[in-house]
Amino acid sequence: KLHELLITPIADLLPQNPEEKVIFIPHEELFFVPFPALLDESDRYLIEKHTILTAPGIQVLQIARTAKRDRTGDIQGALVVGNPVMPIFARNSQEKAETLANLPGAEQEAIAIAAMLNTQPLIGSEATETAVVERIGSAGIVHLATHGLLDDFSESGLLGAIALAPSDRDDGLLTFEEIIGLELNAGLVVLSACNTGVGSITGDGIIGLSRAVIGAGAESVIVSLWKADDQATAQLMQEFYRVLPQTGDRAVALRQAMLATRQQYPDVREWGAFTLIGESATR
C-alpha cells in the first residue's frame, strides 16, 4: 500500500539504472518508512530497482557535501566498537536503573569488521565513552556495534544516545548533544544499533542521532529503523565493507549488501532496516 501511495505516482520519473541514486527527503512520519523494503505490484522490493538514500532535511545534504569538501586533518584508519560493557542508567527520574543486554553478535561483528579494516576493535570494558571520544575525531571510518537509545537524557527534546562502557570519567552514554559537539573527520559513521535512524519529528525534518553525526562533521551515516537479527546484521555489514572498495560508493555498496543478505535471510525485517544519509561517493 505504501508503494502504491508513495512510489507509483513517481515511478516513471525514477532512473532506470539501478545504480543511479534516488534520495528521499521524507515529510514527518514518512521518515520512518523503510523505502528499500517497499513492494511493488510484482512483489519486487524498491531496493532491487534503485540505489536509495534518505535525508532528514535538505540542509543535511548541504552539510554533508560541505564536510566532504572541507575535509582536513590527520585521518587515521578506522574506529570499530563492539559490545561494550553496558552502562547502568535510568531512562528518567521515575524509573529504576537498568542495564542493557549483552550483545555477543555485535562483538563478533566488530571483530570481523576490524580485521577487514586493518585495525583493532574496542570490545567490552575497553570500549569506554572516553576512549571512543578520544579516537573518533581522527578516524576515517567509525563503526559502532552496540545499543542505540531513543530517550531524552538531557530533557532538551534532543533524543538519542549510543551505549558505551562507563568509566570513572564518563557515564557510558554518548548523547545527541555530546555527539554534535564532536569534531568528526569521518567519511562514514555506521551506527549498527537498534533504532538509530529515528528521533523527534520537527518542521525541519527528523532530529535524532543521524542529524547529530552529520552536524558533527561526518560525510555520511548508516542508521537503522528497527532492531534486526544480530547474525543477519553482522553478515550485511561484512558484505558492505567487502564490496565498498570495489564500488567506491557507499549507497551502491549498501544496496549490494542488502540484496546479498536477503539471499540467506529472506525476511525483510532482517535486512531492510538500514539506510544511508549524506554523501554517497567515497574519495
Coordinates of N, CA, C and O in Angstrom, one line a residue, residues 39-168:
L39 N 7.2 -2.8 -1.5 CA 7.0 -3.8 -2.5 C 6.1 -3.3 -3.6 O 5.0 -2.6 -3.3
D40 N 6.4 -3.5 -4.9 CA 5.5 -3.1 -6.0 C 4.5 -4.2 -6.3 O 4.4 -5.2 -5.6
E41 N 3.7 -4.0 -7.3 CA 2.6 -4.9 -7.6 C 3.2 -6.3 -8.1 O 2.4 -7.3 -8.1
S42 N 4.5 -6.3 -8.5 CA 5.1 -7.5 -8.9 C 5.9 -8.2 -7.8 O 6.7 -9.1 -8.1
D43 N 5.7 -7.7 -6.6 CA 6.4 -8.3 -5.4 C 7.9 -8.1 -5.5 O 8.7 -8.9 -5.1
R44 N 8.3 -7.0 -6.1 CA 9.8 -6.6 -6.2 C 10.0 -5.5 -5.2 O 9.2 -4.5 -5.1
Y45 N 11.1 -5.6 -4.4 CA 11.4 -4.6 -3.4 C 12.0 -3.4 -4.2 O 12.7 -3.5 -5.2
L46 N 11.8 -2.2 -3.6 CA 12.3 -1.0 -4.3 C 13.8 -1.0 -4.4 O 14.4 -0.5 -5.3
I47 N 14.5 -1.6 -3.4 CA 16.0 -1.7 -3.4 C 16.5 -2.6 -4.6 O 17.6 -2.4 -5.0
E48 N 15.6 -3.4 -5.1 CA 16.0 -4.2 -6.3 C 16.2 -3.4 -7.5 O 16.9 -3.7 -8.4
K49 N 15.4 -2.3 -7.6 CA 15.4 -1.4 -8.7 C 16.2 -0.1 -8.6 O 16.5 0.5 -9.7
H50 N 16.5 0.3 -7.4 CA 17.1 1.6 -7.2 C 18.1 1.6 -6.1 O 18.0 0.8 -5.1
T51 N 19.1 2.5 -6.2 CA 20.0 2.7 -5.1 C 19.5 3.9 -4.3 O 19.3 5.0 -4.8
I52 N 19.2 3.7 -3.0 CA 18.4 4.6 -2.2 C 19.2 5.2 -1.1 O 19.9 4.6 -0.4
L53 N 19.0 6.6 -0.9 CA 19.5 7.3 0.2 C 18.3 8.0 0.8 O 17.3 8.3 0.1
T54 N 18.4 8.4 2.1 CA 17.4 9.3 2.7 C 18.2 10.4 3.4 O 19.4 10.4 3.6
A55 N 17.4 11.5 3.7 CA 18.0 12.6 4.5 C 16.9 13.2 5.3 O 15.7 13.3 5.0
P56 N 17.3 13.6 6.6 CA 16.3 14.3 7.4 C 15.8 15.6 6.9 O 14.7 16.1 7.3
G57 N 16.6 16.3 6.1 CA 16.2 17.6 5.5 C 17.2 18.0 4.5 O 18.3 17.4 4.4
I58 N 16.8 18.9 3.6 CA 17.7 19.3 2.5 C 19.0 19.9 3.1 O 20.1 19.8 2.5
Q59 N 18.9 20.5 4.2 CA 20.1 21.2 4.8 C 21.1 20.1 5.2 O 22.3 20.4 5.1
V60 N 20.7 18.9 5.5 CA 21.6 17.9 5.9 C 22.5 17.5 4.8 O 23.7 17.2 4.9
L61 N 21.9 17.4 3.6 CA 22.7 17.1 2.4 C 23.8 18.2 2.1 O 24.9 17.9 1.7
Q62 N 23.4 19.4 2.3 CA 24.4 20.5 2.1 C 25.5 20.4 3.2 O 26.6 20.6 2.9
I63 N 25.1 20.1 4.4 CA 26.1 20.0 5.5 C 27.1 18.9 5.1 O 28.3 19.0 5.3
A64 N 26.6 17.7 4.7 CA 27.4 16.6 4.3 C 28.3 16.9 3.1 O 29.5 16.5 3.1
R65 N 27.8 17.6 2.2 CA 28.6 18.0 1.0 C 29.7 19.0 1.4 O 30.9 18.8 1.0
T66 N 29.4 19.9 2.3 CA 30.4 20.8 2.8 C 31.5 20.1 3.6 O 32.7 20.4 3.5
A67 N 31.1 19.1 4.4 CA 32.0 18.3 5.2 C 33.0 17.6 4.3 O 34.2 17.6 4.6
K68 N 32.5 17.1 3.2 CA 33.4 16.4 2.3 C 34.4 17.4 1.6 O 35.6 17.1 1.5
R69 N 33.9 18.5 1.2 CA 34.7 19.5 0.5 C 35.8 20.1 1.4 O 36.9 20.3 1.0
D70 N 35.4 20.3 2.7 CA 36.3 21.0 3.6 C 37.2 20.0 4.5 O 37.8 20.4 5.5
R71 N 37.2 18.7 4.1 CA 37.8 17.8 5.0 C 39.3 18.1 5.1 O 40.1 18.3 4.2
T72 N 39.7 18.2 6.4 CA 41.1 18.5 6.7 C 41.5 17.6 7.9 O 40.7 17.0 8.5
G73 N 42.8 17.7 8.3 CA 43.2 17.0 9.5 C 43.8 15.6 9.2 O 43.8 15.2 8.1
D74 N 44.4 15.1 10.2 CA 45.1 13.8 10.1 C 44.1 12.7 10.3 O 43.7 12.4 11.5
I75 N 43.6 12.0 9.3 CA 42.6 11.0 9.4 C 43.4 9.6 9.4 O 44.1 9.3 8.4
Q76 N 43.2 8.8 10.4 CA 43.9 7.6 10.6 C 43.0 6.4 10.7 O 42.4 6.1 11.8
G77 N 42.9 5.7 9.6 CA 42.2 4.4 9.7 C 40.8 4.4 10.2 O 40.0 5.3 9.9
A78 N 40.4 3.4 11.0 CA 39.1 3.2 11.4 C 39.0 3.0 12.9 O 39.9 2.5 13.6
L79 N 37.8 3.3 13.4 CA 37.5 3.1 14.8 C 36.3 2.1 14.9 O 35.2 2.5 14.3
V80 N 36.5 1.0 15.4 CA 35.5 -0.1 15.4 C 35.2 -0.5 16.9 O 36.1 -0.8 17.7
V81 N 33.9 -0.4 17.3 CA 33.5 -0.7 18.6 C 32.4 -1.8 18.6 O 31.5 -1.8 17.7
G82 N 32.5 -2.7 19.5 CA 31.5 -3.8 19.6 C 31.2 -4.3 21.0 O 32.2 -4.5 21.8
N83 N 30.0 -4.4 21.3 CA 29.5 -4.9 22.6 C 30.3 -4.4 23.8 O 30.9 -5.2 24.5
P84 N 30.2 -3.1 24.0 CA 30.9 -2.6 25.2 C 30.2 -3.1 26.5 O 29.0 -3.6 26.4
V85 N 30.9 -3.1 27.6 CA 30.2 -3.3 28.9 C 29.1 -2.2 29.0 O 29.4 -1.0 29.0
M86 N 27.9 -2.7 29.2 CA 26.8 -1.7 29.1 C 26.7 -0.9 30.4 O 26.9 -1.3 31.5
P87 N 26.3 0.4 30.2 CA 26.1 1.3 31.3 C 24.8 0.9 32.1 O 23.9 0.4 31.5
I88 N 24.8 1.3 33.3 CA 23.6 1.2 34.2 C 23.0 2.6 34.3 O 23.7 3.6 34.6
F89 N 21.8 2.8 33.9 CA 21.2 4.1 33.9 C 19.7 4.0 34.0 O 19.1 3.0 33.9
A90 N 19.1 5.1 34.4 CA 17.6 5.3 34.5 C 17.2 6.1 33.3 O 17.8 7.2 33.0
R91 N 16.1 5.7 32.6 CA 15.6 6.4 31.5 C 15.0 7.8 31.8 O 15.0 8.7 31.1
N92 N 14.5 7.9 33.1 CA 14.0 9.1 33.6 C 14.0 9.0 35.1 O 14.3 7.9 35.7
S93 N 13.6 10.1 35.8 CA 13.7 10.1 37.2 C 12.6 9.2 37.9 O 12.8 8.9 39.1
Q94 N 11.6 8.8 37.1 CA 10.6 7.9 37.7 C 10.9 6.4 37.6 O 10.2 5.6 38.2
E95 N 11.9 6.1 36.8 CA 12.2 4.7 36.5 C 13.4 4.2 37.3 O 14.3 5.0 37.6
K96 N 13.4 2.9 37.5 CA 14.6 2.3 38.2 C 15.8 2.2 37.2 O 15.5 2.1 36.0
A97 N 17.0 2.2 37.7 CA 18.1 2.0 36.8 C 18.1 0.6 36.2 O 17.7 -0.4 36.8
E98 N 18.6 0.5 35.0 CA 18.7 -0.8 34.3 C 20.0 -0.9 33.6 O 20.7 0.0 33.3
T99 N 20.3 -2.2 33.3 CA 21.5 -2.5 32.5 C 21.0 -3.1 31.1 O 20.2 -4.0 31.1
L100 N 21.6 -2.6 30.0 CA 21.2 -3.1 28.7 C 21.8 -4.5 28.5 O 22.8 -4.9 29.1
A101 N 21.1 -5.3 27.6 CA 21.5 -6.7 27.4 C 22.9 -6.7 26.7 O 23.2 -5.8 25.9
N102 N 23.6 -7.8 27.0 CA 24.9 -8.1 26.3 C 24.6 -8.4 24.8 O 23.5 -8.9 24.5
L103 N 25.6 -8.0 24.0 CA 25.4 -8.2 22.5 C 26.5 -9.0 21.9 O 27.4 -8.5 21.3
P104 N 26.5 -10.3 22.1 CA 27.6 -11.1 21.6 C 27.7 -11.1 20.1 O 28.8 -11.1 19.5
G105 N 26.6 -11.0 19.4 CA 26.6 -10.9 17.9 C 27.3 -9.6 17.5 O 28.1 -9.6 16.5
A106 N 27.1 -8.5 18.2 CA 27.8 -7.2 17.9 C 29.3 -7.3 18.1 O 30.1 -6.7 17.4
E107 N 29.7 -8.1 19.1 CA 31.1 -8.3 19.4 C 31.8 -9.0 18.2 O 32.8 -8.6 17.7
Q108 N 31.1 -10.1 17.7 CA 31.7 -10.8 16.6 C 31.7 -10.0 15.3 O 32.6 -10.0 14.5
E109 N 30.7 -9.2 15.2 CA 30.6 -8.3 14.0 C 31.8 -7.3 14.1 O 32.5 -7.1 13.0
A110 N 32.0 -6.7 15.2 CA 33.1 -5.7 15.3 C 34.5 -6.4 15.1 O 35.4 -5.8 14.4
I111 N 34.7 -7.6 15.6 CA 36.0 -8.3 15.4 C 36.2 -8.6 13.9 O 37.3 -8.3 13.4
A112 N 35.2 -9.0 13.2 CA 35.3 -9.4 11.8 C 35.5 -8.1 11.0 O 36.4 -8.1 10.1
I113 N 34.8 -7.0 11.3 CA 35.0 -5.8 10.5 C 36.3 -5.1 10.8 O 36.9 -4.6 9.9
A114 N 36.7 -5.1 12.0 CA 38.0 -4.6 12.4 C 39.1 -5.2 11.6 O 40.1 -4.6 11.1
A115 N 39.0 -6.6 11.4 CA 40.0 -7.3 10.6 C 40.0 -6.8 9.2 O 41.1 -6.7 8.5
M116 N 38.8 -6.6 8.7 CA 38.7 -6.2 7.3 C 39.3 -4.7 7.1 O 39.8 -4.4 6.0
L117 N 39.2 -3.9 8.1 CA 39.6 -2.5 8.1 C 41.0 -2.4 8.6 O 41.5 -1.2 8.8
N118 N 41.7 -3.5 9.0 CA 43.1 -3.5 9.5 C 43.2 -2.6 10.7 O 44.1 -1.8 10.8
T119 N 42.4 -2.9 11.7 CA 42.5 -2.2 13.0 C 42.1 -3.1 14.1 O 41.6 -4.2 13.9
Q120 N 42.3 -2.7 15.3 CA 42.0 -3.4 16.5 C 40.7 -2.9 17.1 O 40.6 -1.7 17.3
P121 N 39.7 -3.7 17.3 CA 38.4 -3.2 17.8 C 38.5 -2.9 19.3 O 39.3 -3.4 20.0
L122 N 37.6 -2.0 19.7 CA 37.4 -1.7 21.2 C 36.2 -2.6 21.6 O 35.1 -2.4 21.1
I123 N 36.5 -3.5 22.5 CA 35.4 -4.5 22.9 C 35.3 -4.5 24.4 O 36.3 -4.2 25.1
G124 N 34.1 -4.7 24.9 CA 33.9 -4.9 26.3 C 34.3 -3.6 27.1 O 33.9 -2.5 26.8
S125 N 35.1 -3.9 28.2 CA 35.5 -2.8 29.1 C 36.4 -1.8 28.4 O 36.6 -0.6 28.9
E126 N 37.0 -2.1 27.3 CA 37.9 -1.2 26.6 C 37.1 -0.1 25.8 O 37.6 1.0 25.5
A127 N 35.9 -0.4 25.5 CA 35.1 0.5 24.7 C 34.4 1.5 25.5 O 33.1 1.7 25.5
T128 N 35.1 2.3 26.3 CA 34.6 3.3 27.1 C 34.2 4.6 26.3 O 34.7 4.8 25.2
E129 N 33.3 5.3 26.8 CA 32.9 6.6 26.2 C 34.1 7.5 26.0 O 34.3 8.1 24.9
T130 N 35.0 7.5 27.0 CA 36.2 8.4 26.9 C 37.1 7.9 25.8 O 37.6 8.7 25.1
A131 N 37.4 6.6 25.7 CA 38.3 6.1 24.7 C 37.7 6.4 23.3 O 38.5 6.7 22.4
V132 N 36.4 6.2 23.1 CA 35.8 6.5 21.8 C 35.9 7.9 21.5 O 36.3 8.3 20.3
V133 N 35.6 8.8 22.4 CA 35.6 10.3 22.1 C 37.1 10.7 21.8 O 37.3 11.5 20.9
E134 N 38.1 10.1 22.5 CA 39.4 10.5 22.2 C 39.9 10.1 20.8 O 40.7 10.7 20.2
R135 N 39.4 9.0 20.2 CA 39.8 8.5 19.0 C 38.9 8.8 17.8 O 39.3 8.8 16.6
I136 N 37.7 9.2 18.1 CA 36.7 9.3 17.0 C 37.0 10.4 16.0 O 36.7 10.3 14.8
G137 N 37.6 11.5 16.5 CA 37.9 12.6 15.6 C 38.9 12.4 14.5 O 38.9 13.1 13.5
S138 N 39.8 11.4 14.7 CA 40.8 11.2 13.7 C 40.5 10.0 12.8 O 41.4 9.6 12.0
A139 N 39.4 9.4 13.0 CA 39.1 8.1 12.3 C 38.4 8.5 11.0 O 37.5 9.3 10.9
G140 N 38.8 7.8 9.9 CA 38.1 8.0 8.6 C 36.8 7.2 8.5 O 35.9 7.6 7.8
I141 N 36.8 6.0 9.2 CA 35.5 5.2 9.3 C 35.3 4.9 10.7 O 36.2 4.6 11.5
V142 N 34.0 5.1 11.2 CA 33.6 4.8 12.6 C 32.5 3.8 12.5 O 31.5 4.0 11.8
H143 N 32.7 2.7 13.2 CA 31.7 1.6 13.2 C 31.4 1.3 14.6 O 32.2 0.8 15.4
L144 N 30.1 1.5 15.1 CA 29.7 1.3 16.4 C 28.6 0.3 16.5 O 27.5 0.5 16.1
A145 N 29.0 -0.9 17.0 CA 28.0 -2.0 17.1 C 27.6 -2.2 18.5 O 28.3 -2.8 19.3
T146 N 26.5 -1.6 18.9 CA 26.1 -1.5 20.3 C 24.6 -1.2 20.3 O 23.9 -1.3 19.3
H147 N 24.1 -0.8 21.5 CA 22.7 -0.4 21.6 C 22.6 1.1 21.3 O 23.4 1.9 21.6
G148 N 21.5 1.4 20.6 CA 21.0 2.8 20.4 C 19.8 3.0 21.2 O 18.9 2.2 21.3
L149 N 19.8 4.2 21.8 CA 18.7 4.5 22.8 C 17.9 5.8 22.2 O 18.5 6.7 21.6
L150 N 16.6 5.8 22.5 CA 15.8 6.9 22.0 C 15.4 7.9 23.0 O 14.6 8.8 22.7
D151 N 15.9 7.7 24.2 CA 15.5 8.6 25.3 C 16.1 10.0 25.3 O 17.1 10.2 24.6
D152 N 15.4 10.9 26.0 CA 15.8 12.3 26.1 C 16.6 12.4 27.4 O 16.0 12.7 28.4
F153 N 17.9 12.2 27.3 CA 18.7 12.1 28.6 C 19.0 13.5 29.1 O 19.3 13.7 30.3
S154 N 18.8 14.6 28.3 CA 19.1 15.9 28.8 C 17.9 16.7 29.0 O 17.9 17.9 29.4
E155 N 16.7 16.1 28.7 CA 15.4 16.8 28.8 C 15.4 18.1 28.0 O 14.8 19.1 28.3
S156 N 16.0 18.0 26.8 CA 16.1 19.1 25.9 C 15.3 18.9 24.6 O 15.1 19.8 23.8
G157 N 14.7 17.7 24.5 CA 13.9 17.3 23.3 C 14.8 16.7 22.2 O 14.3 16.4 21.2
L158 N 16.1 16.6 22.5 CA 17.1 16.1 21.5 C 17.3 14.6 21.9 O 18.0 14.3 22.8
L159 N 16.6 13.7 21.2 CA 16.6 12.3 21.5 C 17.8 11.5 21.1 O 18.3 11.8 20.0
G160 N 18.2 10.6 21.9 CA 19.1 9.6 21.4 C 20.4 9.5 22.1 O 20.9 10.6 22.6
A161 N 21.0 8.3 22.2 CA 22.3 8.1 22.8 C 22.9 6.8 22.3 O 22.1 5.9 21.9
I162 N 24.2 6.7 22.2 CA 24.9 5.4 21.9 C 25.4 4.9 23.2 O 26.1 5.6 24.0
A163 N 25.1 3.6 23.5 CA 25.6 3.0 24.7 C 27.1 2.5 24.6 O 27.4 1.8 23.7
L164 N 27.9 3.0 25.5 CA 29.3 2.6 25.5 C 29.7 2.2 27.0 O 28.8 2.4 27.9
A165 N 30.9 1.7 27.2 CA 31.2 1.3 28.5 C 31.5 2.5 29.4 O 32.2 3.5 29.0
P166 N 30.9 2.6 30.6 CA 31.2 3.7 31.5 C 32.6 3.5 32.1 O 33.2 2.5 32.2
S167 N 33.1 4.7 32.6 CA 34.4 4.7 33.3 C 34.3 5.7 34.4 O 33.3 6.3 34.6
D168 N 35.4 5.9 35.1 CA 35.4 6.9 36.2 C 35.4 8.3 35.6 O 35.3 9.3 36.4

